[in-house]
Amino acid sequence: RKDQVLQHLPPKVNEIETCELFETQSVVYKREIQRGVELKEKKNKTANVLMGLRKAAIHPLLFRFVYTDDILKKMSKEIMKEPVYCDANQQYIYEDMEVMTDFELNKLCEQFPSIHKYALKSEDFLNSGKVEQLGKILPDIIAKDGKILIFSLFTQVLDILERVLSEWSIKFLRLDGGTSVDIRQDI
């Protein structure tokens, strides 16, 4: 419970660090603004443009940007070499891939050897102004305090950060809504 945890936590420190959007983030951000304008013209009130802008400001892998339609067509064909997909409909596979984020598509590439060549490079995970800024401040914080706690509304951000922290050889523990109560207590 919160009151139990608060007894064991050091005082909270808030510092605001600013950073610039990387070029890819900027393109995705502008694309989200344009999407919002188009949806407004259609009087579509269901679009959550602000959430899209928040995600664009965090990391471009939260969208489909790297994996173009042409790449998805190749991937949807090549993945059919896998036993799981050998009897599947290529068009359906393609349509499923169309709505996935770059991060999700990369996970698929890492899972299946037939499309492994399409997996993202390490630098794709570092392609974010916030990640770059985190990389600048994290070593000093860890050296001084030993630990840092990172919160995110989006579990995919935590997934991306796992990869980034591993890339930087920083040890971490992950605690999210999918962590069982027993494991939470141990952590």
PDB file of C-alpha atoms in Angstrom:
ATOM      1  CA  ARG A   1       0.000   0.000   0.000  1.00  0.00           C
ATOM      2  CA  LYS A   2       1.033   3.563  -0.638  1.00  0.00           C
ATOM      3  CA  ASP A   3       1.370   4.473   3.059  1.00  0.00           C
ATOM      4  CA  GLN A   4       3.645   1.444   3.615  1.00  0.00           C
ATOM      5  CA  VAL A   5       5.844   2.245   0.621  1.00  0.00           C
ATOM      6  CA  LEU A   6       6.172   5.927   1.484  1.00  0.00           C
ATOM      7  CA  GLN A   7       7.881   5.024   4.769  1.00  0.00           C
ATOM      8  CA  HIS A   8      10.781   3.490   2.840  1.00  0.00           C
ATOM      9  CA  LEU A   9      11.231   5.987   0.024  1.00  0.00           C
ATOM     10  CA  PRO A  10      13.575   8.959   0.121  1.00  0.00           C
ATOM     11  CA  PRO A  11      12.028  12.413  -0.358  1.00  0.00           C
ATOM     12  CA  LYS A  12      10.811  13.115  -3.862  1.00  0.00           C
ATOM     13  CA  VAL A  13      12.930  15.482  -5.945  1.00  0.00           C
ATOM     14  CA  ASN A  14      11.483  17.202  -9.006  1.00  0.00           C
ATOM     15  CA  GLU A  15      13.743  18.650 -11.651  1.00  0.00           C
ATOM     16  CA  ILE A  16      12.634  19.615 -15.138  1.00  0.00           C
ATOM     17  CA  GLU A  17      15.030  18.783 -17.941  1.00  0.00           C
ATOM     18  CA  THR A  18      14.282  20.128 -21.391  1.00  0.00           C
ATOM     19  CA  CYS A  19      15.295  18.541 -24.655  1.00  0.00           C
ATOM     20  CA  GLU A  20      14.701  18.940 -28.355  1.00  0.00           C
ATOM     21  CA  LEU A  21      12.704  16.550 -30.491  1.00  0.00           C
ATOM     22  CA  PHE A  22      14.868  14.493 -32.803  1.00  0.00           C
ATOM     23  CA  GLU A  23      14.111  14.815 -36.513  1.00  0.00           C
ATOM     24  CA  THR A  24      12.056  11.609 -36.640  1.00  0.00           C
ATOM     25  CA  GLN A  25      10.072  12.699 -33.597  1.00  0.00           C
ATOM     26  CA  SER A  26       9.409  16.060 -35.212  1.00  0.00           C
ATOM     27  CA  VAL A  27       8.090  14.404 -38.372  1.00  0.00           C
ATOM     28  CA  VAL A  28       5.823  12.111 -36.335  1.00  0.00           C
ATOM     29  CA  TYR A  29       4.678  15.056 -34.180  1.00  0.00           C
ATOM     30  CA  LYS A  30       3.747  17.126 -37.242  1.00  0.00           C
ATOM     31  CA  ARG A  31       1.990  14.107 -38.761  1.00  0.00           C
ATOM     32  CA  GLU A  32      -0.103  13.771 -35.588  1.00  0.00           C
ATOM     33  CA  ILE A  33      -1.029  17.464 -35.725  1.00  0.00           C
ATOM     34  CA  GLN A  34      -2.084  17.050 -39.365  1.00  0.00           C
ATOM     35  CA  ARG A  35      -4.117  13.969 -38.441  1.00  0.00           C
ATOM     36  CA  GLY A  36      -5.862  16.031 -35.777  1.00  0.00           C
ATOM     37  CA  VAL A  37      -6.675  18.810 -38.269  1.00  0.00           C
ATOM     38  CA  GLU A  38      -8.085  16.298 -40.753  1.00  0.00           C
ATOM     39  CA  LEU A  39     -10.189  14.601 -38.079  1.00  0.00           C
ATOM     40  CA  LYS A  40     -11.482  17.960 -36.864  1.00  0.00           C
ATOM     41  CA  GLU A  41     -12.554  18.809 -40.409  1.00  0.00           C
ATOM     42  CA  LYS A  42     -14.463  15.520 -40.484  1.00  0.00           C
ATOM     43  CA  LYS A  43     -15.940  16.431 -37.089  1.00  0.00           C
ATOM     44  CA  ASN A  44     -14.505  13.238 -35.598  1.00  0.00           C
ATOM     45  CA  LYS A  45     -14.483  13.695 -31.843  1.00  0.00           C
ATOM     46  CA  THR A  46     -13.056  10.267 -31.001  1.00  0.00           C
ATOM     47  CA  ALA A  47      -9.477  11.040 -31.993  1.00  0.00           C
ATOM     48  CA  ASN A  48      -7.189  11.705 -29.065  1.00  0.00           C
ATOM     49  CA  VAL A  49      -4.670  13.959 -30.733  1.00  0.00           C
ATOM     50  CA  LEU A  50      -3.097  15.129 -27.480  1.00  0.00           C
ATOM     51  CA  MET A  51      -2.265  11.550 -26.533  1.00  0.00           C
ATOM     52  CA  GLY A  52      -0.625  11.083 -29.928  1.00  0.00           C
ATOM     53  CA  LEU A  53       1.406  14.248 -29.424  1.00  0.00           C
ATOM     54  CA  ARG A  54       2.515  13.075 -25.976  1.00  0.00           C
ATOM     55  CA  LYS A  55       3.661   9.777 -27.443  1.00  0.00           C
ATOM     56  CA  ALA A  56       5.480  11.536 -30.311  1.00  0.00           C
ATOM     57  CA  ALA A  57       7.324  13.672 -27.776  1.00  0.00           C
ATOM     58  CA  ILE A  58       8.450  10.527 -25.961  1.00  0.00           C
ATOM     59  CA  HIS A  59       9.630   8.194 -28.719  1.00  0.00           C
ATOM     60  CA  PRO A  60       8.927   7.609 -32.447  1.00  0.00           C
ATOM     61  CA  LEU A  61       8.867   3.813 -31.968  1.00  0.00           C
ATOM     62  CA  LEU A  62       5.425   4.277 -30.417  1.00  0.00           C
ATOM     63  CA  PHE A  63       4.188   4.808 -34.007  1.00  0.00           C
ATOM     64  CA  ARG A  64       4.707   3.072 -37.332  1.00  0.00           C
ATOM     65  CA  PHE A  65       7.316   5.178 -39.047  1.00  0.00           C
ATOM     66  CA  VAL A  66      10.353   2.994 -39.821  1.00  0.00           C
ATOM     67  CA  TYR A  67       8.349   0.090 -41.228  1.00  0.00           C
ATOM     68  CA  THR A  68       6.904   1.437 -44.464  1.00  0.00           C
ATOM     69  CA  ASP A  69       4.069  -0.214 -46.393  1.00  0.00           C
ATOM     70  CA  ASP A  70       6.638  -1.686 -48.806  1.00  0.00           C
ATOM     71  CA  ILE A  71       8.593  -3.262 -45.956  1.00  0.00           C
ATOM     72  CA  LEU A  72       5.380  -4.634 -44.447  1.00  0.00           C
ATOM     73  CA  LYS A  73       4.452  -6.240 -47.760  1.00  0.00           C
ATOM     74  CA  LYS A  74       7.817  -8.019 -47.840  1.00  0.00           C
ATOM     75  CA  MET A  75       7.569  -9.001 -44.186  1.00  0.00           C
ATOM     76  CA  SER A  76       4.023 -10.335 -44.557  1.00  0.00           C
ATOM     77  CA  LYS A  77       5.185 -12.530 -47.428  1.00  0.00           C
ATOM     78  CA  GLU A  78       8.370 -13.750 -45.771  1.00  0.00           C
ATOM     79  CA  ILE A  79       6.770 -14.516 -42.401  1.00  0.00           C
ATOM     80  CA  MET A  80       4.614 -17.108 -44.154  1.00  0.00           C
ATOM     81  CA  LYS A  81       7.723 -19.351 -44.138  1.00  0.00           C
ATOM     82  CA  GLU A  82       7.119 -19.770 -40.418  1.00  0.00           C
ATOM     83  CA  PRO A  83       5.065 -22.820 -39.351  1.00  0.00           C
ATOM     84  CA  VAL A  84       2.683 -20.583 -37.390  1.00  0.00           C
ATOM     85  CA  TYR A  85       1.871 -18.515 -40.491  1.00  0.00           C
ATOM     86  CA  CYS A  86       2.276 -21.044 -43.339  1.00  0.00           C
ATOM     87  CA  ASP A  87      -1.493 -21.441 -43.825  1.00  0.00           C
ATOM     88  CA  ALA A  88      -2.357 -17.799 -43.106  1.00  0.00           C
ATOM     89  CA  ASN A  89      -3.644 -15.227 -45.563  1.00  0.00           C
ATOM     90  CA  GLN A  90      -0.863 -12.795 -46.515  1.00  0.00           C
ATOM     91  CA  GLN A  91      -3.306  -9.889 -46.858  1.00  0.00           C
ATOM     92  CA  TYR A  92      -4.611 -10.459 -43.323  1.00  0.00           C
ATOM     93  CA  ILE A  93      -1.069 -10.625 -41.982  1.00  0.00           C
ATOM     94  CA  TYR A  94      -0.272  -7.354 -43.756  1.00  0.00           C
ATOM     95  CA  GLU A  95      -3.410  -5.701 -42.360  1.00  0.00           C
ATOM     96  CA  ASP A  96      -2.488  -6.831 -38.839  1.00  0.00           C
ATOM     97  CA  MET A  97       1.002  -5.403 -39.292  1.00  0.00           C
ATOM     98  CA  GLU A  98      -0.376  -2.083 -40.577  1.00  0.00           C
ATOM     99  CA  VAL A  99      -1.796  -1.178 -37.168  1.00  0.00           C
ATOM    100  CA  MET A 100       1.288  -2.190 -35.181  1.00  0.00           C
ATOM    101  CA  THR A 101       3.879   0.266 -33.874  1.00  0.00           C
ATOM    102  CA  ASP A 102       7.497   0.085 -34.940  1.00  0.00           C
ATOM    103  CA  PHE A 103       8.287  -1.349 -31.520  1.00  0.00           C
ATOM    104  CA  GLU A 104       5.687  -4.115 -31.915  1.00  0.00           C
ATOM    105  CA  LEU A 105       6.854  -4.891 -35.449  1.00  0.00           C
ATOM    106  CA  ASN A 106      10.427  -5.135 -34.208  1.00  0.00           C
ATOM    107  CA  LYS A 107       9.343  -7.647 -31.545  1.00  0.00           C
ATOM    108  CA  LEU A 108       7.785  -9.698 -34.344  1.00  0.00           C
ATOM    109  CA  CYS A 109      11.049  -9.517 -36.301  1.00  0.00           C
ATOM    110  CA  GLU A 110      13.021 -10.696 -33.293  1.00  0.00           C
ATOM    111  CA  GLN A 111      10.582 -13.555 -32.716  1.00  0.00           C
ATOM    112  CA  PHE A 112      10.622 -15.040 -36.237  1.00  0.00           C
ATOM    113  CA  PRO A 113      13.868 -15.896 -38.081  1.00  0.00           C
ATOM    114  CA  SER A 114      12.283 -15.419 -41.519  1.00  0.00           C
ATOM    115  CA  ILE A 115      11.937 -11.660 -40.889  1.00  0.00           C
ATOM    116  CA  HIS A 116      14.822 -11.147 -38.473  1.00  0.00           C
ATOM    117  CA  LYS A 117      16.690  -9.090 -41.081  1.00  0.00           C
ATOM    118  CA  TYR A 118      14.051  -6.354 -40.655  1.00  0.00           C
ATOM    119  CA  ALA A 119      14.748  -5.962 -36.919  1.00  0.00           C
ATOM    120  CA  LEU A 120      15.595  -2.475 -35.745  1.00  0.00           C
ATOM    121  CA  LYS A 121      19.131  -1.413 -34.946  1.00  0.00           C
ATOM    122  CA  SER A 122      20.229  -0.300 -31.486  1.00  0.00           C
ATOM    123  CA  GLU A 123      20.350   3.326 -32.624  1.00  0.00           C
ATOM    124  CA  ASP A 124      16.619   3.208 -33.422  1.00  0.00           C
ATOM    125  CA  PHE A 125      15.935   2.761 -29.699  1.00  0.00           C
ATOM    126  CA  LEU A 126      18.148   5.749 -28.898  1.00  0.00           C
ATOM    127  CA  ASN A 127      16.404   7.961 -31.490  1.00  0.00           C
ATOM    128  CA  SER A 128      14.609  10.245 -29.036  1.00  0.00           C
ATOM    129  CA  GLY A 129      15.398  13.557 -27.420  1.00  0.00           C
ATOM    130  CA  LYS A 130      14.139  12.267 -24.076  1.00  0.00           C
ATOM    131  CA  VAL A 131      16.257   9.122 -24.317  1.00  0.00           C
ATOM    132  CA  GLU A 132      19.304  11.216 -25.174  1.00  0.00           C
ATOM    133  CA  GLN A 133      18.656  13.504 -22.211  1.00  0.00           C
ATOM    134  CA  LEU A 134      18.128  10.505 -19.935  1.00  0.00           C
ATOM    135  CA  GLY A 135      21.476   9.167 -21.097  1.00  0.00           C
ATOM    136  CA  LYS A 136      23.119  12.442 -20.096  1.00  0.00           C
ATOM    137  CA  ILE A 137      21.635  12.731 -16.601  1.00  0.00           C
ATOM    138  CA  LEU A 138      21.290   9.089 -15.561  1.00  0.00           C
ATOM    139  CA  PRO A 139      24.976   8.296 -14.845  1.00  0.00           C
ATOM    140  CA  ASP A 140      25.306  11.229 -12.438  1.00  0.00           C
ATOM    141  CA  ILE A 141      22.077  10.381 -10.629  1.00  0.00           C
ATOM    142  CA  ILE A 142      23.034   6.722 -10.302  1.00  0.00           C
ATOM    143  CA  ALA A 143      26.542   7.634  -9.120  1.00  0.00           C
ATOM    144  CA  LYS A 144      25.105   9.992  -6.493  1.00  0.00           C
ATOM    145  CA  ASP A 145      21.971   8.185  -5.313  1.00  0.00           C
ATOM    146  CA  GLY A 146      22.432   4.664  -6.621  1.00  0.00           C
ATOM    147  CA  LYS A 147      18.837   4.320  -7.759  1.00  0.00           C
ATOM    148  CA  ILE A 148      16.272   6.061  -9.910  1.00  0.00           C
ATOM    149  CA  LEU A 149      12.574   5.414 -10.364  1.00  0.00           C
ATOM    150  CA  ILE A 150      11.040   5.989 -13.802  1.00  0.00           C
ATOM    151  CA  PHE A 151       7.278   6.156 -14.258  1.00  0.00           C
ATOM    152  CA  SER A 152       5.384   5.964 -17.529  1.00  0.00           C
ATOM    153  CA  LEU A 153       1.750   5.861 -18.486  1.00  0.00           C
ATOM    154  CA  PHE A 154       2.648   3.677 -21.469  1.00  0.00           C
ATOM    155  CA  THR A 155       3.927   0.124 -21.013  1.00  0.00           C
ATOM    156  CA  GLN A 156       5.560   0.285 -24.448  1.00  0.00           C
ATOM    157  CA  VAL A 157       7.715   3.149 -23.170  1.00  0.00           C
ATOM    158  CA  LEU A 158       8.881   0.831 -20.398  1.00  0.00           C
ATOM    159  CA  ASP A 159       9.584  -1.828 -23.039  1.00  0.00           C
ATOM    160  CA  ILE A 160      11.692   0.647 -25.006  1.00  0.00           C
ATOM    161  CA  LEU A 161      13.490   1.793 -21.859  1.00  0.00           C
ATOM    162  CA  GLU A 162      14.331  -1.817 -21.014  1.00  0.00           C
ATOM    163  CA  ARG A 163      16.129  -2.073 -24.337  1.00  0.00           C
ATOM    164  CA  VAL A 164      17.829   1.308 -23.877  1.00  0.00           C
ATOM    165  CA  LEU A 165      19.020   0.544 -20.335  1.00  0.00           C
ATOM    166  CA  SER A 166      20.306  -2.843 -21.486  1.00  0.00           C
ATOM    167  CA  GLU A 167      22.143  -1.099 -24.327  1.00  0.00           C
ATOM    168  CA  TRP A 168      23.760   1.179 -21.748  1.00  0.00           C
ATOM    169  CA  SER A 169      24.548  -1.795 -19.450  1.00  0.00           C
ATOM    170  CA  ILE A 170      22.469  -0.300 -16.637  1.00  0.00           C
ATOM    171  CA  LYS A 171      20.866  -2.799 -14.273  1.00  0.00           C
ATOM    172  CA  PHE A 172      17.151  -2.327 -13.680  1.00  0.00           C
ATOM    173  CA  LEU A 173      14.042  -3.883 -12.211  1.00  0.00           C
ATOM    174  CA  ARG A 174      10.702  -3.483 -13.897  1.00  0.00           C
ATOM    175  CA  LEU A 175       7.508  -3.072 -11.952  1.00  0.00           C
ATOM    176  CA  ASP A 176       4.269  -2.543 -13.854  1.00  0.00           C
ATOM    177  CA  GLY A 177       0.611  -3.526 -13.788  1.00  0.00           C
ATOM    178  CA  GLY A 178       1.485  -6.995 -15.065  1.00  0.00           C
ATOM    179  CA  THR A 179       3.764  -7.719 -12.094  1.00  0.00           C
ATOM    180  CA  SER A 180       2.122 -10.093  -9.614  1.00  0.00           C
ATOM    181  CA  VAL A 181       1.662  -9.027  -5.998  1.00  0.00           C
ATOM    182  CA  ASP A 182       4.122 -11.669  -4.739  1.00  0.00           C
ATOM    183  CA  ILE A 183       6.855 -10.460  -7.078  1.00  0.00           C
ATOM    184  CA  ARG A 184       6.096  -6.809  -6.240  1.00  0.00           C
ATOM    185  CA  GLN A 185       6.719  -7.525  -2.567  1.00  0.00           C
ATOM    186  CA  ASP A 186      10.070  -9.159  -3.349  1.00  0.00           C
ATOM    187  CA  ILE A 187      11.080  -6.253  -5.578  1.00  0.00           C
TER     188      ILE A 187
END
